[in-house]
Tab-separated table of C-alpha atoms in Angstrom:
chain	number	residue	atom	x	y	z
A	49	UNK	CA	11.576	22.894	-0.791
A	50	UNK	CA	10.076	22.759	2.707
A	51	UNK	CA	9.180	19.097	2.292
A	52	UNK	CA	12.691	18.245	1.155
A	53	UNK	CA	14.282	19.779	4.196
A	54	UNK	CA	11.784	18.178	6.530
A	55	UNK	CA	13.108	14.846	5.346
A	56	UNK	CA	16.723	15.773	6.027
A	57	UNK	CA	16.518	14.892	9.694
A	58	UNK	CA	19.129	16.225	12.136
A	59	UNK	CA	22.809	16.270	11.372
A	60	UNK	CA	23.683	19.853	10.436
A	61	UNK	CA	26.886	21.476	9.289
A	62	UNK	CA	27.272	25.230	9.309
A	63	UNK	CA	30.067	26.217	6.972
A	64	UNK	CA	31.546	29.711	6.769
A	65	UNK	CA	31.043	31.510	3.497
A	66	UNK	CA	31.650	34.971	2.043
A	67	UNK	CA	29.387	37.811	3.155
A	68	UNK	CA	29.771	41.214	1.506
A	69	UNK	CA	33.164	40.175	0.245
A	70	UNK	CA	34.446	39.339	3.730
A	71	UNK	CA	34.945	35.823	5.161
A	72	UNK	CA	32.315	34.940	7.701
A	73	UNK	CA	33.299	33.959	11.199
A	74	UNK	CA	33.293	30.186	11.731
A	75	UNK	CA	30.254	28.784	13.441
A	76	UNK	CA	30.692	27.007	16.716
A	77	UNK	CA	27.470	25.208	17.690
A	78	UNK	CA	27.414	21.654	18.864
A	79	UNK	CA	25.980	19.302	16.251
A	80	UNK	CA	22.271	18.749	16.595
A	81	UNK	CA	21.337	15.163	17.343
A	82	UNK	CA	20.654	12.664	20.078
A	83	UNK	CA	21.758	14.027	23.443
A	84	UNK	CA	21.735	17.684	22.395
A	85	UNK	CA	20.644	19.644	25.483
A	86	UNK	CA	18.337	22.120	23.722
A	87	UNK	CA	14.761	21.048	23.045
A	88	UNK	CA	14.375	23.873	20.527
A	89	UNK	CA	16.873	25.728	18.351
A	90	UNK	CA	16.323	28.291	15.595
A	91	UNK	CA	19.002	28.975	12.984
A	92	UNK	CA	18.259	32.385	11.500
A	93	UNK	CA	19.155	34.055	8.179
A	94	UNK	CA	21.156	31.069	6.933
A	95	UNK	CA	21.837	30.081	3.315
A	96	UNK	CA	20.565	26.573	2.515
A	97	UNK	CA	22.251	24.383	-0.069
A	98	UNK	CA	19.749	22.064	-1.750
A	99	UNK	CA	21.766	18.910	-2.624
A	100	UNK	CA	19.219	17.806	-5.220
A	101	UNK	CA	19.707	20.935	-7.327
A	102	UNK	CA	22.886	22.536	-5.909
A	103	UNK	CA	20.879	25.752	-5.578
A	104	UNK	CA	21.392	28.127	-2.677
A	105	UNK	CA	18.239	29.342	-0.927
A	106	UNK	CA	19.078	32.580	0.837
A	107	UNK	CA	18.007	33.984	4.207
A	108	UNK	CA	16.138	30.980	5.617
A	109	UNK	CA	14.963	30.186	9.116
A	110	UNK	CA	15.467	26.597	10.266
A	111	UNK	CA	13.655	25.314	13.340
A	112	UNK	CA	15.108	22.251	15.062
A	113	UNK	CA	13.123	20.511	17.786
A	114	UNK	CA	14.467	17.529	19.732
A	115	UNK	CA	17.231	17.051	17.180
A	116	UNK	CA	14.942	17.014	14.143
A	117	UNK	CA	14.319	19.693	11.522
A	118	UNK	CA	10.633	20.601	11.817
A	119	UNK	CA	10.409	23.767	9.748
A	120	UNK	CA	12.325	25.562	6.997
A	121	UNK	CA	11.195	28.924	5.644
A	122	UNK	CA	10.572	32.408	7.007
A	123	UNK	CA	8.653	31.478	10.180
A	124	UNK	CA	10.295	31.226	13.599
A	125	UNK	CA	8.790	30.517	17.031
A	126	UNK	CA	8.081	33.620	19.101
A	127	UNK	CA	9.545	34.264	22.517
A	128	UNK	CA	12.818	35.532	23.895
A	129	UNK	CA	13.573	32.206	25.545
A	130	UNK	CA	13.915	30.409	22.193
A	131	UNK	CA	17.649	29.779	21.581
A	132	UNK	CA	18.799	31.284	18.292
A	133	UNK	CA	21.914	30.871	16.222
A	134	UNK	CA	22.685	33.632	13.743
A	135	UNK	CA	23.449	31.969	10.416
A	136	UNK	CA	23.982	35.165	8.432
A	137	UNK	CA	26.847	34.682	5.991
A	138	UNK	CA	26.919	30.937	6.708
A	139	UNK	CA	25.796	27.943	4.664
A	140	UNK	CA	23.722	25.008	5.883
A	141	UNK	CA	23.998	21.569	4.304
A	142	UNK	CA	22.503	18.212	5.324
A	143	UNK	CA	24.724	15.910	7.339
A	144	UNK	CA	26.877	13.590	5.235
A	145	UNK	CA	27.281	9.798	5.372
A	146	UNK	CA	30.380	7.591	5.299
A	147	UNK	CA	29.082	4.194	4.240
A	148	UNK	CA	32.334	2.294	4.780
A	149	UNK	CA	34.069	3.494	7.930
A	150	UNK	CA	36.705	1.985	10.215
A	151	UNK	CA	36.463	4.577	12.944
A	152	UNK	CA	36.178	2.109	15.841
A	153	UNK	CA	38.891	-0.375	14.858
A	154	UNK	CA	40.853	0.563	18.010
A	155	UNK	CA	40.193	2.711	21.056
A	156	UNK	CA	42.893	5.133	19.900
A	157	UNK	CA	41.331	5.394	16.437
A	158	UNK	CA	37.871	6.211	17.757
A	159	UNK	CA	39.168	9.016	19.998
A	160	UNK	CA	40.570	10.733	16.906
A	161	UNK	CA	38.004	9.737	14.272
A	162	UNK	CA	34.685	10.492	15.953
A	163	UNK	CA	35.301	14.225	16.564
A	164	UNK	CA	36.861	14.587	13.095
A	165	UNK	CA	33.755	13.164	11.444
A	166	UNK	CA	31.589	15.807	13.098
A	167	UNK	CA	34.052	18.570	12.281
A	168	UNK	CA	33.876	17.481	8.629
A	169	UNK	CA	30.073	17.479	8.531
A	170	UNK	CA	29.767	13.684	8.490
A	171	UNK	CA	26.951	12.955	10.906
A	172	UNK	CA	26.308	9.252	10.188
A	173	UNK	CA	28.680	6.379	9.468
A	174	UNK	CA	28.414	2.669	8.768
A	175	UNK	CA	31.153	0.988	10.773
A	176	UNK	CA	32.747	-2.060	9.157
A	177	UNK	CA	33.724	-5.222	11.060
A	178	UNK	CA	37.167	-5.266	12.664
A	179	UNK	CA	39.286	-7.400	14.980
A	180	UNK	CA	38.215	-5.335	17.971
A	181	UNK	CA	35.963	-7.143	20.489
A	182	UNK	CA	32.326	-6.523	19.480
A	183	UNK	CA	31.411	-5.585	23.048
A	184	UNK	CA	33.774	-2.594	22.961
A	185	UNK	CA	32.333	-1.391	19.655
A	186	UNK	CA	28.777	-1.743	20.944
A	187	UNK	CA	29.681	0.132	24.129
A	188	UNK	CA	31.013	3.069	22.109
A	189	UNK	CA	27.885	3.060	19.963
A	190	UNK	CA	25.714	3.237	23.073
A	191	UNK	CA	27.742	6.159	24.453
A	192	UNK	CA	27.304	8.103	21.220
A	193	UNK	CA	23.583	7.331	21.068
A	194	UNK	CA	23.065	8.504	24.654
A	195	UNK	CA	24.978	11.729	24.039
A	196	UNK	CA	27.702	10.841	26.551
A	197	UNK	CA	30.264	10.791	23.738
A	198	UNK	CA	30.395	13.187	20.775
A	199	UNK	CA	30.285	11.410	17.451
A	200	UNK	CA	28.238	10.683	14.344
A	201	UNK	CA	25.331	8.250	14.351
A	202	UNK	CA	26.730	4.741	14.156
A	203	UNK	CA	25.297	1.923	12.084
A	204	UNK	CA	27.269	-1.167	13.055
A	205	UNK	CA	27.762	-3.736	10.328
A	206	UNK	CA	27.410	-7.359	11.350
A	207	UNK	CA	29.896	-10.175	10.785
A	208	UNK	CA	31.815	-10.562	7.544
A	209	UNK	CA	30.600	-13.783	5.935
A	210	UNK	CA	33.718	-14.732	4.028
A	211	UNK	CA	36.980	-16.500	4.856
A	212	UNK	CA	36.180	-20.173	5.628
A	213	UNK	CA	32.926	-19.849	3.722
A	214	UNK	CA	34.988	-19.634	0.542
A	215	UNK	CA	35.628	-23.367	0.878
A	216	UNK	CA	31.929	-24.208	1.041
A	217	UNK	CA	31.167	-26.140	-2.097
A	218	UNK	CA	27.404	-26.391	-1.875
A	219	UNK	CA	24.479	-24.154	-1.104
A	220	UNK	CA	23.673	-26.217	1.989
A	221	UNK	CA	27.218	-25.821	3.344
A	222	UNK	CA	27.142	-22.082	2.778
A	223	UNK	CA	23.801	-21.772	4.521
A	224	UNK	CA	24.866	-23.895	7.492
A	225	UNK	CA	28.099	-21.971	8.051
A	226	UNK	CA	26.384	-18.605	7.672
A	227	UNK	CA	23.632	-19.607	10.102
A	228	UNK	CA	26.268	-20.446	12.710
A	229	UNK	CA	28.005	-17.089	12.207
A	230	UNK	CA	24.749	-15.147	12.385
A	231	UNK	CA	23.811	-16.725	15.713
A	232	UNK	CA	26.115	-14.302	17.536
A	233	UNK	CA	25.545	-11.292	15.308
A	234	UNK	CA	23.059	-9.605	17.587
A	235	UNK	CA	20.657	-8.824	14.765
A	236	UNK	CA	23.145	-6.658	12.873
A	237	UNK	CA	23.305	-6.577	9.093
A	238	UNK	CA	26.023	-8.993	7.886
A	239	UNK	CA	28.443	-8.397	5.036
A	240	UNK	CA	29.129	-10.994	2.376
A	241	UNK	CA	32.498	-11.286	0.662
A	242	UNK	CA	32.865	-11.226	-3.103
A	243	UNK	CA	35.071	-14.328	-3.338
A	244	UNK	CA	32.488	-16.908	-2.304
A	245	UNK	CA	31.600	-19.615	-4.819
A	246	UNK	CA	28.215	-19.098	-6.416
A	247	UNK	CA	26.430	-21.881	-4.556
A	248	UNK	CA	27.929	-20.871	-1.217
A	249	UNK	CA	26.871	-17.281	-1.867
A	250	UNK	CA	23.288	-18.341	-2.534
A	251	UNK	CA	23.325	-20.422	0.638
A	252	UNK	CA	24.554	-17.453	2.652
A	253	UNK	CA	21.827	-15.273	1.138
A	254	UNK	CA	19.230	-17.855	2.160
A	255	UNK	CA	20.556	-17.907	5.733
A	256	UNK	CA	20.449	-14.121	5.960
A	257	UNK	CA	16.895	-14.069	4.603
A	258	UNK	CA	15.846	-16.703	7.142
A	259	UNK	CA	17.275	-14.518	9.909
A	260	UNK	CA	15.160	-11.635	8.545
A	261	UNK	CA	18.200	-9.409	8.142
A	262	UNK	CA	19.146	-7.128	5.249
A	263	UNK	CA	22.024	-8.409	3.143
A	264	UNK	CA	25.018	-6.165	2.586
A	265	UNK	CA	27.177	-7.573	-0.157
A	266	UNK	CA	29.529	-6.787	-2.967
A	267	UNK	CA	28.792	-8.335	-6.338
A	268	UNK	CA	30.168	-11.900	-6.263
A	269	UNK	CA	32.905	-12.696	-8.756
A	270	UNK	CA	31.759	-16.268	-9.241
């Protein structure tokens, strides 16, 4: 159990649960992650939910150092100066992922979406391409990473390799067009549309491999 929770790095959600038949008071800590001001935090007497078994492990101590879970069990660091959060009557789950998000499509959308993700326990998202200028999206990502802006971890998807590529009739054409699109991708993982012809799709895959990038794609219909 300890090993499992060591792998569930940062991203915590404390959810209120029943204690002695009475609703527990809602927890109010800031999410643990990059930019969190405390070097060390101990969550005491909390109930852990193991997502692999759905079992609840009662009365655990969770030690978080520099935004990472370093210990789960009954041990806690000694010293009055160690910040502690009483988790009695609360439940601790690993942070959740949204693998297909559009939180940064507009400036107005991101102001609403980023805090809501954290409030819902979603601590990491994969942001899909949008019509918004890439520089604005990257700037928001940097603010979140630095801790200047509250939000989940952001994995920015690269360009969508679709559209005009659907007219590529050969593998060479698909590869050439994809190579041109990837030149300005900034090393981000591209997405490949499902409507590409088979040969164009294989050409795109070859271009992505040559750029040493992972390929994010839906299953082609061709």
